[in-house]
């Protein structure tokens, strides 16, 4: 069975947020309020998440990314990954801030995780502290090193650039990719921050990042699949490492979008910027049969938005912010 929307796009990727809790409070993501998360009962239990994963895989989902909040703060995530692996998920990955990664890397590999993305927004410990509101720079670096020493290599490191905060580090990040032979990806700042500071001026367009790196180390484009979010580049001088540019704001890739998202509290979102959530948890907890869930999912996916409207007049950011959606 396969899932299609009314524009003929096949949905093969599911991002599952397993928690809305996070041990970081990045300025471009969540507010400084540490108590800002749902009660445990509101969050899908592991058995509920297992049932949904089985149903989604039956509907043709081939790529699953575990995210949050911070997925590694929820005990039991390795067992969930083992379960997903037993379902035969073709591409199983996780996005993490890296804080708990060094000691969990082997368990994640044993559980069957294929790939890992680590978020890192500064190579300067002081700036890192300002952005994440934690002092975890060294711990995250240890997490990156630990992952690079395993078959997770080359890891993807994701940085969000915010003008005035860290855009002066573009070349340093590229040098980091070359030195550590990893994939450095730059993500445009999106209007999903809890404090609603986003503005077009604060966003650093992918084209600017490209120009600056290309001026120092010429880049060559690497072919990519249409549904992939990143444009990928290698260094023309043959140095190791890779650059990825993710430009949801300036070069939207909605036309080939194959993604849907399940939030930690069981809402299905057909776009990062969906105006409303669809309540899958309510259905699940009302003892719906698998068939009823399948029919409901098909109906919701059918109505997936043609594209986000960030660049249209009157755009209103979703009420849910990134930490409650799952990036
Ligand atoms: N805690 C994990 C982490 O830090 O990677 C997973 C969740 S986090 C919400 C997922 C990704 O979303 C991170 O790479 C983060 O940088 C990104 N993100 C959060 N808010 C964003 C925003 N307003 N614009 C662009 N990316 C954002």
mmCIF file with all atom_site columns, C-alpha atoms in Angstrom, residues 13 16 23 65 70 98-99 130-131 138 145-146 155 160 187 198 202 231 236 271 275 284 298 309-310 312:
data_model
loop_
_atom_site.group_PDB
_atom_site.id
_atom_site.type_symbol
_atom_site.label_atom_id
_atom_site.label_alt_id
_atom_site.label_comp_id
_atom_site.label_asym_id
_atom_site.label_entity_id
_atom_site.label_seq_id
_atom_site.pdbx_PDB_ins_code
_atom_site.Cartn_x
_atom_site.Cartn_y
_atom_site.Cartn_z
_atom_site.occupancy
_atom_site.B_iso_or_equiv
_atom_site.pdbx_formal_charge
_atom_site.auth_seq_id
_atom_site.auth_comp_id
_atom_site.auth_asym_id
_atom_site.auth_atom_id
_atom_site.pdbx_PDB_model_num
ATOM 1  C CA . UNK A 1 13  ? 9.148  9.816  4.927  1.00 0.00 ? 13  UNK A CA 1
ATOM 2  C CA . UNK A 1 16  ? 8.503  10.928 14.619 1.00 0.00 ? 16  UNK A CA 1
ATOM 3  C CA . UNK A 1 23  ? 17.929 19.620 27.552 1.00 0.00 ? 23  UNK A CA 1
ATOM 4  C CA . UNK A 1 65  ? 13.664 10.017 11.397 1.00 0.00 ? 65  UNK A CA 1
ATOM 5  C CA . UNK A 1 70  ? 15.696 15.886 22.277 1.00 0.00 ? 70  UNK A CA 1
ATOM 6  C CA . UNK A 1 98  ? 24.584 15.422 20.669 1.00 0.00 ? 98  UNK A CA 1
ATOM 7  C CA . UNK A 1 99  ? 24.688 16.067 24.401 1.00 0.00 ? 99  UNK A CA 1
ATOM 8  C CA . UNK A 1 130 ? 24.626 31.943 24.203 1.00 0.00 ? 130 UNK A CA 1
ATOM 9  C CA . UNK A 1 131 ? 22.738 30.076 21.497 1.00 0.00 ? 131 UNK A CA 1
ATOM 10 C CA . UNK A 1 138 ? 32.721 19.959 24.915 1.00 0.00 ? 138 UNK A CA 1
ATOM 11 C CA . UNK A 1 145 ? 33.838 12.492 17.672 1.00 0.00 ? 145 UNK A CA 1
ATOM 12 C CA . UNK A 1 146 ? 32.247 9.342  19.080 1.00 0.00 ? 146 UNK A CA 1
ATOM 13 C CA . UNK A 1 155 ? 27.899 12.279 10.301 1.00 0.00 ? 155 UNK A CA 1
ATOM 14 C CA . UNK A 1 160 ? 21.116 27.111 11.818 1.00 0.00 ? 160 UNK A CA 1
ATOM 15 C CA . UNK A 1 187 ? 19.726 25.333 7.516  1.00 0.00 ? 187 UNK A CA 1
ATOM 16 C CA . UNK A 1 198 ? 12.230 35.486 13.272 1.00 0.00 ? 198 UNK A CA 1
ATOM 17 C CA . UNK A 1 202 ? 17.864 37.503 10.594 1.00 0.00 ? 202 UNK A CA 1
ATOM 18 C CA . UNK A 1 231 ? 21.622 20.677 -2.096 1.00 0.00 ? 231 UNK A CA 1
ATOM 19 C CA . UNK A 1 236 ? 36.732 20.822 -5.795 1.00 0.00 ? 236 UNK A CA 1
ATOM 20 C CA . UNK A 1 271 ? 3.726  20.325 6.576  1.00 0.00 ? 271 UNK A CA 1
ATOM 21 C CA . UNK A 1 275 ? -1.970 25.755 10.330 1.00 0.00 ? 275 UNK A CA 1
ATOM 22 C CA . UNK A 1 284 ? -5.859 5.822  18.845 1.00 0.00 ? 284 UNK A CA 1
ATOM 23 C CA . UNK A 1 298 ? -5.114 8.522  3.919  1.00 0.00 ? 298 UNK A CA 1
ATOM 24 C CA . UNK A 1 309 ? 3.418  30.135 2.392  1.00 0.00 ? 309 UNK A CA 1
ATOM 25 C CA . UNK A 1 310 ? 6.368  31.764 4.133  1.00 0.00 ? 310 UNK A CA 1
ATOM 26 C CA . UNK A 1 312 ? 3.370  35.028 0.622  1.00 0.00 ? 312 UNK A CA 1
#
